[in-house]
Short mmCIF file of C-alpha atoms in Angstrom, two decimals:
data_model
loop_
_atom_site.label_atom_id
_atom_site.label_comp_id
_atom_site.label_asym_id
_atom_site.label_seq_id
_atom_site.Cartn_x
_atom_site.Cartn_y
_atom_site.Cartn_z
CA MET A 256 49.97 17.86 -11.28
CA LEU A 257 50.84 15.19 -14.13
CA HIS A 258 50.16 12.43 -12.08
CA ALA A 259 46.59 14.00 -10.65
CA PHE A 260 45.06 14.35 -14.69
CA ARG A 261 46.42 10.91 -15.26
CA SER A 262 43.97 9.69 -12.43
CA LEU A 263 41.28 11.50 -13.67
CA ILE A 264 41.39 11.38 -17.95
CA SER A 265 39.94 8.26 -19.53
CA PRO A 266 41.54 5.37 -19.50
CA GLU A 267 41.56 5.22 -23.06
CA LEU A 268 43.66 8.03 -23.41
CA SER A 269 47.33 8.83 -22.03
CA ILE A 270 48.22 12.28 -21.18
CA VAL A 271 51.83 13.57 -23.13
CA GLN A 272 51.80 17.20 -22.09
CA ILE A 273 49.88 19.78 -20.12
CA LEU A 274 49.34 23.05 -21.23
CA PRO A 275 48.38 26.15 -18.76
CA LEU A 276 46.60 28.58 -20.94
CA ALA A 277 45.70 32.15 -19.52
CA ASP A 278 41.38 30.71 -19.74
CA ARG A 279 42.26 27.25 -19.91
CA VAL A 280 44.44 24.08 -19.15
CA ALA A 281 45.22 22.25 -22.66
CA LEU A 282 45.78 18.23 -22.03
CA VAL A 283 47.68 16.64 -25.19
CA ALA A 284 46.69 13.32 -25.04
CA ARG A 285 46.66 10.08 -27.24
CA PRO A 286 45.25 6.59 -27.83
CA LYS A 287 46.58 4.41 -26.10
CA ALA A 288 44.98 1.14 -28.22
CA THR A 289 47.42 0.15 -30.83
CA GLU A 290 44.33 -0.65 -33.11
CA SER A 291 40.98 -0.03 -34.07
CA CYS A 292 38.22 -1.65 -35.00
CA CYS A 293 35.86 -0.37 -38.32
CA PRO A 294 32.67 0.50 -37.57
CA SER A 295 30.86 -0.91 -41.04
CA CYS A 296 32.86 -4.55 -40.94
CA GLY A 297 33.55 -5.41 -37.29
CA CYS A 298 37.38 -6.07 -38.91
CA ARG A 299 40.08 -4.93 -36.18
CA THR A 300 43.42 -3.43 -38.38
CA ARG A 301 46.68 -1.88 -36.84
CA ARG A 302 47.22 0.21 -40.56
CA VAL A 303 47.51 3.62 -39.84
CA HIS A 304 46.19 5.46 -42.96
CA SER A 305 46.78 9.09 -41.36
CA HIS A 306 46.62 11.75 -37.69
CA TYR A 307 44.31 14.74 -37.30
CA MET A 308 43.84 16.66 -34.26
CA ARG A 309 40.46 16.34 -32.20
CA ARG A 310 39.84 19.41 -29.56
CA LEU A 311 37.25 18.07 -27.01
CA ALA A 312 35.42 20.33 -24.01
CA ASP A 313 36.22 17.98 -20.72
CA LEU A 314 35.11 18.80 -17.01
CA PRO A 315 36.56 21.73 -15.38
CA TRP A 316 39.76 21.34 -12.68
CA GLN A 317 40.37 23.96 -10.00
CA GLY A 318 37.42 26.04 -11.56
CA ARG A 319 39.49 26.37 -15.22
CA VAL A 320 38.03 25.42 -18.38
CA VAL A 321 39.83 21.87 -19.95
CA GLU A 322 40.26 21.23 -23.25
CA ILE A 323 41.74 17.87 -24.94
CA ARG A 324 44.06 17.83 -27.67
CA LEU A 325 43.39 14.99 -28.66
CA HIS A 326 45.88 13.02 -31.52
CA ALA A 327 43.51 11.40 -33.38
CA ARG A 328 44.23 8.20 -35.98
CA ARG A 329 42.57 7.42 -39.29
CA PHE A 330 43.31 3.89 -39.77
CA ARG A 331 42.32 1.73 -43.32
CA CYS A 332 40.21 -1.01 -43.29
CA PRO A 333 41.97 -4.59 -44.11
CA ASP A 334 38.32 -6.10 -45.87
CA SER A 335 38.78 -4.72 -49.66
CA GLN A 336 34.61 -5.59 -49.54
CA CYS A 337 34.06 -2.69 -46.80
CA LEU A 338 32.17 -0.02 -48.21
CA ARG A 339 34.37 1.98 -45.77
CA GLN A 340 37.94 1.88 -47.03
CA ILE A 341 39.42 4.35 -43.97
CA PHE A 342 38.00 4.96 -40.94
CA THR A 343 38.59 6.99 -37.52
CA GLU A 344 39.18 5.30 -34.77
CA ARG A 345 36.50 4.92 -32.18
CA LEU A 346 37.00 5.76 -28.51
CA PRO A 347 33.66 4.60 -26.93
CA GLU A 348 34.18 5.77 -23.13
CA THR A 349 35.61 9.02 -23.95
CA VAL A 350 34.02 10.86 -26.78
CA ARG A 351 31.14 10.32 -29.21
CA PRO A 352 31.41 10.18 -33.03
CA ARG A 353 32.18 13.95 -33.76
CA ALA A 354 31.12 15.17 -31.00
CA ARG A 355 32.84 18.11 -29.95
CA ARG A 356 32.81 17.32 -25.54
CA THR A 357 33.46 14.37 -23.86
CA ALA A 358 31.36 11.95 -22.93
CA ARG A 359 31.40 12.95 -19.16
CA LEU A 360 30.75 16.31 -20.14
CA GLY A 361 28.00 15.70 -22.51
CA GLU A 362 26.21 13.90 -19.61
CA SER A 363 27.36 16.55 -16.68
CA GLN A 364 25.60 19.35 -19.06
CA LEU A 365 22.67 17.36 -20.02
CA ALA A 366 21.51 16.79 -16.38
CA ILE A 367 22.15 20.88 -15.98
CA GLY A 368 19.51 21.41 -18.42
CA PHE A 369 16.77 18.55 -17.14
CA ALA A 370 17.11 20.88 -14.21
CA LEU A 371 16.72 23.83 -14.96
CA GLY A 372 16.11 24.09 -19.09
CA GLY A 373 18.04 26.31 -21.54
CA GLU A 374 19.35 29.82 -20.55
CA PRO A 375 18.76 29.11 -17.14
CA GLY A 376 21.05 26.05 -17.43
CA SER A 377 23.31 28.05 -19.49
CA ARG A 378 23.95 30.47 -17.36
CA LEU A 379 25.24 27.69 -13.76
CA SER A 380 27.46 26.18 -16.77
CA HIS A 381 29.26 29.06 -17.10
CA ARG A 382 29.74 29.56 -13.36
CA LEU A 383 30.48 25.75 -13.10
CA ALA A 384 33.16 26.52 -15.93
CA VAL A 385 31.67 23.94 -18.45
CA PRO A 386 30.03 27.05 -20.53
CA VAL A 387 27.32 25.81 -23.23
CA SER A 388 24.99 27.82 -24.56
CA GLY A 389 20.66 27.55 -23.95
CA ASP A 390 20.57 27.08 -27.49
CA THR A 391 22.56 23.60 -27.25
CA LEU A 392 21.23 22.08 -23.96
CA LEU A 393 17.37 22.41 -25.87
CA ARG A 394 18.70 20.28 -28.45
CA MET A 395 21.14 17.89 -26.31
CA ILE A 396 17.46 17.64 -24.47
CA ARG A 397 15.28 16.84 -27.25
CA ALA A 398 17.49 14.43 -28.69
CA VAL A 399 17.63 12.34 -25.80
CA ALA A 400 15.93 9.03 -26.22
CA PHE A 401 14.26 7.62 -23.31
CA GLU A 402 14.13 3.61 -22.08
CA PRO A 403 10.10 2.37 -22.13
CA PRO A 404 9.03 1.66 -19.28
CA GLU A 405 8.28 -1.91 -18.03
CA ALA A 406 4.66 -2.72 -19.27
CA PRO A 407 2.47 -0.97 -15.98
CA ARG A 408 -0.20 -3.01 -15.47
CA VAL A 409 -2.40 -0.67 -12.96
CA VAL A 410 -2.66 3.00 -14.74
CA GLY A 411 -3.50 6.85 -13.65
CA ILE A 412 -4.78 8.90 -15.95
CA ASP A 413 -5.69 12.83 -15.51
CA ASP A 414 -5.69 16.18 -17.13
CA TRP A 415 -3.09 18.93 -16.61
CA ALA A 416 -3.75 23.00 -17.67
CA TRP A 417 -1.47 24.64 -20.36
CA ARG A 418 -4.05 27.32 -20.07
CA LYS A 419 -6.44 26.88 -17.43
CA GLY A 420 -9.99 27.00 -18.99
CA GLN A 421 -8.54 26.76 -22.26
CA ARG A 422 -6.19 24.06 -22.84
CA TYR A 423 -5.56 21.07 -21.26
CA GLY A 424 -3.34 18.04 -21.88
CA THR A 425 -3.25 14.18 -20.12
CA ILE A 426 -0.97 12.70 -17.58
CA ILE A 427 -0.22 8.71 -17.34
CA CYS A 428 1.32 7.33 -14.42
CA ASP A 429 1.94 4.21 -13.49
CA LEU A 430 0.63 3.80 -10.20
CA GLU A 431 2.34 0.44 -8.62
CA ARG A 432 5.63 2.53 -9.37
CA ASN A 433 4.40 6.05 -8.59
CA ARG A 434 6.31 7.30 -12.03
CA ILE A 435 5.13 9.33 -14.87
CA LEU A 436 4.57 6.84 -18.00
CA ASP A 437 3.51 9.58 -20.62
CA LEU A 438 2.53 13.40 -21.18
CA LEU A 439 0.30 13.49 -24.08
CA PRO A 440 -0.62 17.01 -25.79
CA ASP A 441 -4.38 17.34 -25.82
CA ARG A 442 -7.82 15.98 -23.42
CA ASN A 443 -9.08 13.73 -26.09
CA ALA A 444 -10.71 10.28 -25.93
CA ASP A 445 -8.77 9.25 -29.42
CA THR A 446 -5.69 10.12 -27.97
CA VAL A 447 -5.93 7.91 -24.64
CA ALA A 448 -7.62 5.27 -26.59
CA SER A 449 -4.75 5.31 -28.97
CA TRP A 450 -1.97 5.54 -26.17
CA LEU A 451 -3.91 2.07 -24.06
CA GLU A 452 -3.87 0.40 -27.49
CA ARG A 453 0.00 0.72 -28.12
CA HIS A 454 0.25 -0.57 -24.11
CA PRO A 455 -1.37 -3.67 -23.97
CA GLY A 456 -1.36 -5.26 -20.66
CA ILE A 457 -3.28 -2.90 -18.70
CA GLU A 458 -5.51 -4.11 -16.25
CA VAL A 459 -6.47 -1.22 -13.82
CA VAL A 460 -7.13 2.55 -14.93
CA ALA A 461 -7.47 5.12 -11.81
CA ARG A 462 -9.37 8.39 -13.64
CA ASP A 463 -11.81 10.92 -12.30
CA ARG A 464 -15.02 11.38 -13.44
CA ALA A 465 -14.70 12.85 -17.10
CA GLY A 466 -16.79 11.16 -19.13
CA LEU A 467 -13.97 11.42 -22.07
CA TYR A 468 -11.32 9.13 -20.69
CA ALA A 469 -14.37 6.75 -19.35
CA ASP A 470 -14.45 6.25 -23.43
CA GLY A 471 -11.19 6.08 -23.88
CA ALA A 472 -10.53 4.08 -21.84
CA ARG A 473 -12.85 2.07 -22.40
CA ARG A 474 -12.37 1.62 -26.62
CA GLY A 475 -8.16 1.37 -25.71
CA ALA A 476 -8.35 -0.96 -23.03
CA PRO A 477 -11.80 -2.98 -22.84
CA HIS A 478 -11.26 -6.12 -20.50
CA ALA A 479 -9.29 -2.85 -18.07
CA MET A 480 -10.96 -1.92 -14.50
CA GLN A 481 -11.61 1.64 -14.73
CA VAL A 482 -11.62 2.98 -11.22
CA ALA A 483 -13.51 6.38 -10.16
CA ASP A 484 -11.22 8.46 -7.63
CA ARG A 485 -12.67 8.80 -4.36
CA TRP A 486 -11.79 12.31 -4.08
CA HIS A 487 -13.73 13.56 -6.43
CA LEU A 488 -16.60 10.85 -5.96
CA LEU A 489 -16.29 13.27 -2.80
CA GLN A 490 -16.27 16.40 -5.14
CA ASN A 491 -19.29 15.49 -6.65
CA LEU A 492 -20.89 15.50 -3.82
CA GLY A 493 -19.75 18.75 -2.38
CA GLU A 494 -20.76 20.27 -5.70
CA ALA A 495 -24.06 18.43 -5.58
CA LEU A 496 -24.92 19.98 -1.79
CA ARG A 497 -24.19 23.41 -3.03
CA LEU A 498 -26.50 23.36 -5.99
CA ALA A 499 -28.93 21.83 -3.55
CA VAL A 500 -28.38 24.95 -1.14
CA GLY A 501 -28.36 26.99 -4.40
CA ARG A 502 -31.89 25.78 -4.57
CA HIS A 503 -33.23 26.67 -1.47
CA ARG A 504 -31.82 30.22 -0.73
CA LYS A 505 -34.47 31.60 0.98
CA ALA A 506 -35.05 28.46 3.42
CA VAL A 507 -31.13 29.47 4.14
CA SER A 508 -32.27 32.57 4.24
CA ALA A 509 -35.33 31.96 6.41
CA ALA A 510 -33.35 29.98 9.00
CA GLY A 511 -30.64 32.40 9.74
CA LYS A 512 -33.19 34.89 10.84
CA ALA A 513 -35.41 32.55 13.02
CA MET A 514 -31.75 31.51 14.38
CA ILE A 515 -31.01 35.19 15.11
CA ASP A 516 -34.60 36.50 16.71
CA GLU A 517 -34.48 33.33 18.71
CA MET A 518 -31.16 34.40 19.88
CA ALA A 519 -32.70 37.74 20.74
CA GLY A 520 -35.51 36.58 22.35
CA ASN A 521 -32.66 35.27 25.21
CA ASP A 522 -30.59 38.66 24.85
CA ASP A 523 -32.09 41.85 23.82
CA ALA A 524 -29.61 44.44 24.91
CA SER A 525 -26.44 42.45 23.79
CA LEU A 526 -28.07 41.91 19.76
CA ALA A 527 -28.95 45.21 20.07
CA SER A 528 -25.71 46.46 20.30
CA ALA A 529 -24.21 44.10 18.09
CA ALA A 530 -26.93 45.17 15.58
CA ASP A 531 -26.28 49.18 15.89
CA ALA A 532 -22.54 48.43 15.38
CA SER A 533 -22.53 46.40 12.37
CA THR A 534 -25.56 48.55 10.52
CA LYS A 535 -23.50 50.62 8.72
CA LEU A 536 -21.19 47.50 6.65
CA ASP A 537 -24.61 45.41 6.38
CA GLY A 538 -26.03 48.12 4.69
CA LEU A 539 -22.65 48.38 2.07
CA ARG A 540 -22.91 44.75 2.03
CA GLY A 541 -26.26 45.06 1.19
CA LEU A 542 -25.94 47.54 -1.53
CA ARG A 543 -23.08 44.81 -3.30
CA ARG A 544 -25.97 42.20 -2.80
CA SER A 545 -28.26 44.35 -4.59
CA GLN A 546 -26.00 44.79 -7.71
CA ARG A 547 -25.76 40.99 -7.80
CA ARG A 548 -28.89 40.34 -7.54
CA GLU A 549 -29.35 42.79 -10.25
CA LEU A 550 -26.58 41.16 -12.69
CA TYR A 551 -27.85 37.97 -12.25
CA ALA A 552 -31.49 39.17 -12.85
CA GLU A 553 -29.37 40.02 -16.60
CA ILE A 554 -27.82 37.08 -17.27
CA LEU A 555 -31.22 35.34 -17.00
CA HIS A 556 -32.68 37.78 -19.19
CA LEU A 557 -30.09 36.93 -21.62
CA ARG A 558 -30.17 33.16 -20.99
CA GLU A 559 -34.03 33.33 -21.71
CA SER A 560 -32.94 35.54 -25.22
CA GLY A 561 -30.86 32.57 -26.62
CA MET A 562 -27.51 33.60 -25.90
CA SER A 563 -24.69 31.45 -24.97
CA PRO A 564 -22.61 31.68 -21.72
CA ARG A 565 -19.82 32.89 -24.03
CA GLN A 566 -21.57 35.57 -25.51
CA ILE A 567 -23.52 36.43 -21.74
CA ALA A 568 -20.10 36.78 -20.83
CA LEU A 569 -18.66 39.36 -23.28
CA ARG A 570 -22.11 40.78 -23.27
CA ILE A 571 -21.61 42.14 -19.54
CA GLY A 572 -17.72 41.81 -19.03
CA THR A 573 -17.14 38.58 -17.32
CA SER A 574 -15.22 35.70 -17.57
CA VAL A 575 -17.28 32.28 -19.19
CA ARG A 576 -16.65 30.26 -15.93
CA THR A 577 -18.50 32.88 -13.72
CA ILE A 578 -21.67 32.71 -16.35
CA GLU A 579 -21.72 29.09 -15.96
CA ARG A 580 -21.26 28.66 -12.20
CA TRP A 581 -23.91 31.16 -11.29
CA LEU A 582 -26.86 29.41 -13.64
CA ALA A 583 -25.62 26.08 -11.86
CA ALA A 584 -25.95 27.62 -8.62
CA GLY A 585 -29.29 29.02 -9.63
CA GLY A 586 -28.62 32.14 -8.30
CA GLU A 587 -25.69 35.15 -7.87
CA PRO A 588 -22.77 33.72 -5.45
CA GLU A 589 -23.18 34.88 -1.79
CA HIS A 590 -19.51 36.91 -0.53
CA ARG A 591 -18.15 36.72 2.87
CA ARG A 592 -15.55 38.37 3.59
CA PRO A 593 -12.47 36.81 6.12
CA PRO A 594 -11.75 38.57 9.14
CA SER A 595 -8.79 40.09 8.66
CA ARG A 596 -6.68 42.89 9.88
CA SER A 597 -5.95 46.55 7.58
CA VAL A 598 -2.51 47.27 6.96
CA LEU A 599 -3.94 50.51 5.79
CA ILE A 600 -5.35 51.28 9.22
CA ASP A 601 -2.35 50.34 11.07
CA PRO A 602 -0.31 53.99 10.82
CA PHE A 603 -3.91 55.30 12.03
CA ARG A 604 -4.88 53.33 14.95
CA GLU A 605 -3.85 55.34 17.55
CA TYR A 606 -5.02 58.01 16.68
CA LEU A 607 -8.64 56.21 16.15
CA GLU A 608 -8.18 54.27 20.00
CA ARG A 609 -7.46 57.83 21.54
CA CYS A 610 -11.00 59.30 19.55
CA TRP A 611 -12.85 56.03 20.67
CA GLN A 612 -12.01 56.28 24.14
CA GLU A 613 -13.20 60.01 23.91
CA GLY A 614 -16.12 59.07 22.91
CA HIS A 615 -16.36 60.02 19.35
CA ARG A 616 -17.73 56.46 17.92
CA ASP A 617 -19.22 57.08 14.67
CA GLY A 618 -17.38 55.37 11.70
CA SER A 619 -17.75 57.99 9.14
CA GLN A 620 -16.40 61.02 10.96
CA LEU A 621 -14.01 58.67 12.14
CA TRP A 622 -13.30 58.39 8.21
CA THR A 623 -13.18 61.72 7.51
CA GLU A 624 -10.61 62.64 10.42
CA ILE A 625 -7.80 59.77 8.87
CA ARG A 626 -8.76 60.82 5.89
CA ARG A 627 -7.40 64.38 6.42
CA ARG A 628 -4.39 62.79 8.33
CA GLY A 629 -3.50 60.98 5.00
CA PHE A 630 -5.51 57.89 5.02
CA GLU A 631 -6.43 56.29 1.53
CA GLY A 632 -8.68 53.36 2.66
CA SER A 633 -12.11 53.55 2.23
CA LYS A 634 -15.23 54.05 4.39
CA ALA A 635 -16.18 50.17 4.45
CA THR A 636 -12.52 49.68 6.35
CA VAL A 637 -13.05 52.09 9.04
CA TYR A 638 -17.01 50.52 9.30
CA ARG A 639 -15.76 46.87 10.23
CA TRP A 640 -12.62 48.73 12.26
CA THR A 641 -15.71 50.10 14.53
CA ALA A 642 -17.87 46.67 14.30
CA VAL A 643 -14.94 45.08 16.03
CA ARG A 644 -13.68 47.47 18.21
CA ARG A 645 -17.51 47.74 19.99
CA GLU A 646 -17.21 43.77 19.61
CA ARG A 647 -14.52 43.57 21.66
CA SER A 648 -15.49 45.94 24.33
CA SER A 649 -18.52 45.05 24.54
CA THR A 650 -20.32 43.03 27.28
CA ALA A 651 -22.82 40.45 24.65
CA LEU A 652 -22.69 37.23 25.48
CA PRO A 653 -20.67 34.52 22.76
CA ASN A 654 -23.78 34.08 21.48
CA SER A 655 -24.86 37.09 20.22
CA ARG A 656 -21.72 37.08 17.94
CA TRP A 657 -23.00 33.99 15.83
CA ARG A 658 -23.16 34.91 12.09
CA PRO A 659 -25.31 32.89 9.90
CA PRO A 660 -23.23 30.65 7.88
CA SER A 661 -22.79 30.83 4.08
CA ARG A 662 -24.60 29.00 1.48
CA ARG A 663 -20.95 26.61 0.78
CA ASN A 664 -20.55 26.45 4.68
CA CYS A 665 -24.15 25.20 5.08
CA ALA A 666 -23.79 22.63 2.26
CA TRP A 667 -20.72 21.11 4.11
CA LEU A 668 -22.77 21.07 7.27
CA LEU A 669 -25.28 19.05 6.12
CA SER A 670 -23.13 16.13 5.66
CA GLU A 671 -21.37 16.70 8.77
CA ASP A 672 -22.33 14.26 11.50
CA PRO A 673 -24.73 15.49 13.77
CA THR A 674 -23.02 15.19 16.87
CA SER A 675 -19.56 16.77 16.10
CA LEU A 676 -21.63 20.26 15.87
CA ASP A 677 -21.50 22.73 18.48
CA GLN A 678 -25.48 23.71 19.73
CA GLN A 679 -25.47 26.93 17.57
CA THR A 680 -24.91 25.04 14.48
CA GLU A 681 -27.63 22.37 15.84
CA GLN A 682 -30.24 25.45 16.46
CA TYR A 683 -29.42 26.54 13.26
CA LEU A 684 -30.25 23.25 11.56
CA ARG A 685 -32.88 22.40 13.00
CA HIS A 686 -34.65 25.92 12.05
CA LEU A 687 -33.31 24.68 7.96
CA TYR A 688 -34.84 21.87 8.11
CA GLU A 689 -38.18 23.21 8.82
CA ASN A 690 -38.11 25.50 6.05
CA ALA A 691 -36.53 23.08 3.61
CA PRO A 692 -37.16 19.52 5.11
CA GLN A 693 -35.62 18.25 1.39
CA LEU A 694 -32.11 19.50 2.62
CA SER A 695 -32.96 16.98 5.62
CA ILE A 696 -32.76 14.47 3.40
CA ALA A 697 -30.29 15.08 1.37
CA GLY A 698 -28.05 15.70 4.14
CA GLU A 699 -28.74 11.99 5.69
CA LEU A 700 -28.35 10.77 2.08
CA ALA A 701 -24.70 12.67 1.93
CA ARG A 702 -23.16 10.89 5.56
CA ARG A 703 -24.04 7.89 4.34
CA PHE A 704 -22.45 8.03 0.66
CA THR A 705 -19.43 9.96 2.63
CA THR A 706 -19.50 6.62 4.96
CA MET A 707 -19.71 3.73 2.08
CA ILE A 708 -17.47 5.36 -0.10
CA ARG A 709 -14.51 6.20 2.96
CA GLY A 710 -14.81 2.53 3.24
CA ASP A 711 -14.41 -0.57 1.54
CA GLU A 712 -18.15 -2.37 1.32
CA SER A 713 -20.28 -1.05 -1.95
CA VAL A 714 -23.36 -3.28 -0.80
CA GLY A 715 -25.45 -0.68 -0.41
CA LEU A 716 -24.37 1.63 -3.47
CA ASP A 717 -27.80 0.61 -5.47
CA GLN A 718 -30.20 0.68 -2.55
CA TRP A 719 -28.49 4.87 -2.19
CA ILE A 720 -28.75 6.04 -6.01
CA THR A 721 -32.58 4.52 -5.87
CA ASP A 722 -33.09 6.34 -2.95
CA ALA A 723 -31.09 9.71 -4.28
CA MET A 724 -33.11 9.69 -7.77
CA ASN A 725 -36.02 11.20 -5.45
CA SER A 726 -34.03 13.46 -3.84
CA GLU A 727 -32.26 16.63 -4.08
CA LEU A 728 -29.30 14.47 -5.24
CA ALA A 729 -31.07 13.39 -8.65
CA SER A 730 -28.55 14.44 -10.47
CA LEU A 731 -25.30 12.91 -8.77
CA ALA A 732 -27.20 9.83 -8.82
CA ALA A 733 -27.98 9.50 -12.04
CA GLY A 734 -24.20 10.11 -13.17
CA LEU A 735 -23.26 7.06 -10.61
CA ARG A 736 -25.43 5.24 -12.03
CA ARG A 737 -23.94 5.92 -15.69
CA ASP A 738 -20.55 4.99 -14.39
CA ILE A 739 -21.49 2.34 -11.56
CA ASP A 740 -18.72 0.04 -12.14
CA ALA A 741 -16.30 2.53 -11.82
CA VAL A 742 -17.73 3.78 -8.75
CA ARG A 743 -18.25 0.64 -6.97
CA ALA A 744 -14.49 -0.35 -8.16
CA ALA A 745 -13.34 2.90 -6.33
CA ILE A 746 -15.08 1.73 -2.70
CA THR A 747 -13.40 -1.96 -3.00
CA GLN A 748 -10.25 -0.81 -4.98
CA PRO A 749 -6.92 0.48 -3.36
CA TRP A 750 -6.20 2.33 -6.54
CA SER A 751 -6.72 5.99 -6.88
CA THR A 752 -5.66 9.72 -8.47
CA SER A 753 -3.81 10.71 -5.71
CA PRO A 754 -0.03 9.78 -6.61
CA VAL A 755 -1.30 11.44 -10.18
CA GLU A 756 -1.99 14.69 -9.00
CA GLY A 757 1.26 14.47 -7.43
CA GLN A 758 3.10 14.30 -10.65
CA ILE A 759 1.30 17.26 -11.88
CA ASN A 760 2.81 18.94 -9.15
CA ARG A 761 5.90 18.40 -10.42
CA LEU A 762 5.18 19.42 -14.11
CA LYS A 763 3.61 22.99 -13.00
CA THR A 764 6.92 23.11 -10.92
CA ILE A 765 9.19 22.34 -14.41
CA LYS A 766 6.31 24.15 -16.91
CA ARG A 767 6.37 27.58 -14.46
CA GLN A 768 10.25 26.91 -14.17
CA MET A 769 10.22 26.97 -18.31
CA TYR A 770 8.38 30.82 -18.21
CA GLY A 771 6.25 29.01 -20.33
CA ARG A 772 8.08 29.15 -24.02
CA ALA A 773 7.92 25.48 -23.77
CA ALA A 774 6.25 23.35 -26.44
CA TYR A 775 5.39 19.96 -26.20
CA PRO A 776 7.76 17.77 -26.76
CA LEU A 777 10.58 19.66 -24.67
CA LEU A 778 7.85 20.12 -21.65
CA ARG A 779 7.58 16.21 -22.02
CA SER A 780 11.14 15.38 -22.06
CA ARG A 781 12.35 17.05 -19.04
CA LEU A 782 9.20 15.65 -17.21
CA LEU A 783 10.08 11.99 -18.60
CA ALA A 784 13.72 12.81 -17.52
CA ALA A 785 12.73 13.97 -14.39
CA ALA A 786 10.36 11.02 -13.40
#
């Protein structure tokens, strides 16, 4: 046993005795060296002044706590001019001055703290026989000084949310080494500019389309090339298309009706069956649609009276982001429920099937029947079941089940390659372009822009902006013109903020592990340690 401990303990110490206690193993040890070096003047001496006992916590052995009882010494400094005449001997490989734990135990506990934080790390430490409090782990994390990283040449900047929609910070990453450089506590151009000024030598700054990061990079690294992120450019294009489709909502509806009428001419019987199956469900959807329309009219009235989106949100009882989104879209949103299987109706599915086979197919009556048997869902749930059941048992052609796309899906279709669309979608877009020729131009411009962004040639960028200035994408073109250098670099350069998004995902994981109780210094330390 003594031989086993001698092979594990620090080479600066020799074990004198092993004391197996009830709750731990105590090792009595002495320093091997016969002399020591003064920490102030560096003179070496063998003149021992006195002895004292140090108790040090060490790594566990066989699942038991280990305590080192070190017979330490005090020495006299041989230099009479030294300010420190008496000093304690230093054991740098074993323990730091004034510490109560060995260096290797401190490293292990610090790793646990970086991985789990305070209280979770403390619970794990007790299970591993290296007990430490959560507060001590947090103090150890905060005391760590990180070595400055190598001078970065290409950096990516993006924001992250302390609290979504209210408070944001900034993360900066080295794109060449794919590691985090720093975490800033706010989303401010001055803060970004100050950080860039402290790190000269940056040649490329990849960022999203936010104007404050463009301003900060321009002031902090005036000679660096700014590169707009390609994904954000395509996202801006999608938003511009959705706004364009929203401005032509009547044309979208008219195209859907024209498509249904055309299909009705081909198959009147199947269309009538499908229409009958969804009459009541469509009635409920129409009621909710009219409620949203009335709410939007009220929002417009309050906006015209001079109220801000925040004041309108407080008045109506919704979020500020919802008010801003509705006003930007030029109308109320269109809600489309995705097809889903109701869990509430499962216990009554057999009874409903039996009623259906017997010819009882009225949704309201079926709802009343299963309500008596304990059903807690709404009528709309039963109406959806009856509509699906009718569609399944119907002999209608596949095209009778076609539904007009939502405005969001319609905007997505505008940017798709026409050769990849099916026949029904092509017919719908033809009706849409007849009612709104401007959307045809916007779709052609969107496809040109997508091809240009996904390629590596920016020759046609200026011409595209000129063509788009007189179209539904004029606002997007104006924004690209103001940021033309960064947009051109996005097409020709390989850099993007995609690695930064990956680091933000790591940040969110660490932040959620801390249960939202972490202040900025602690979160920054844990994130940089994870990097």
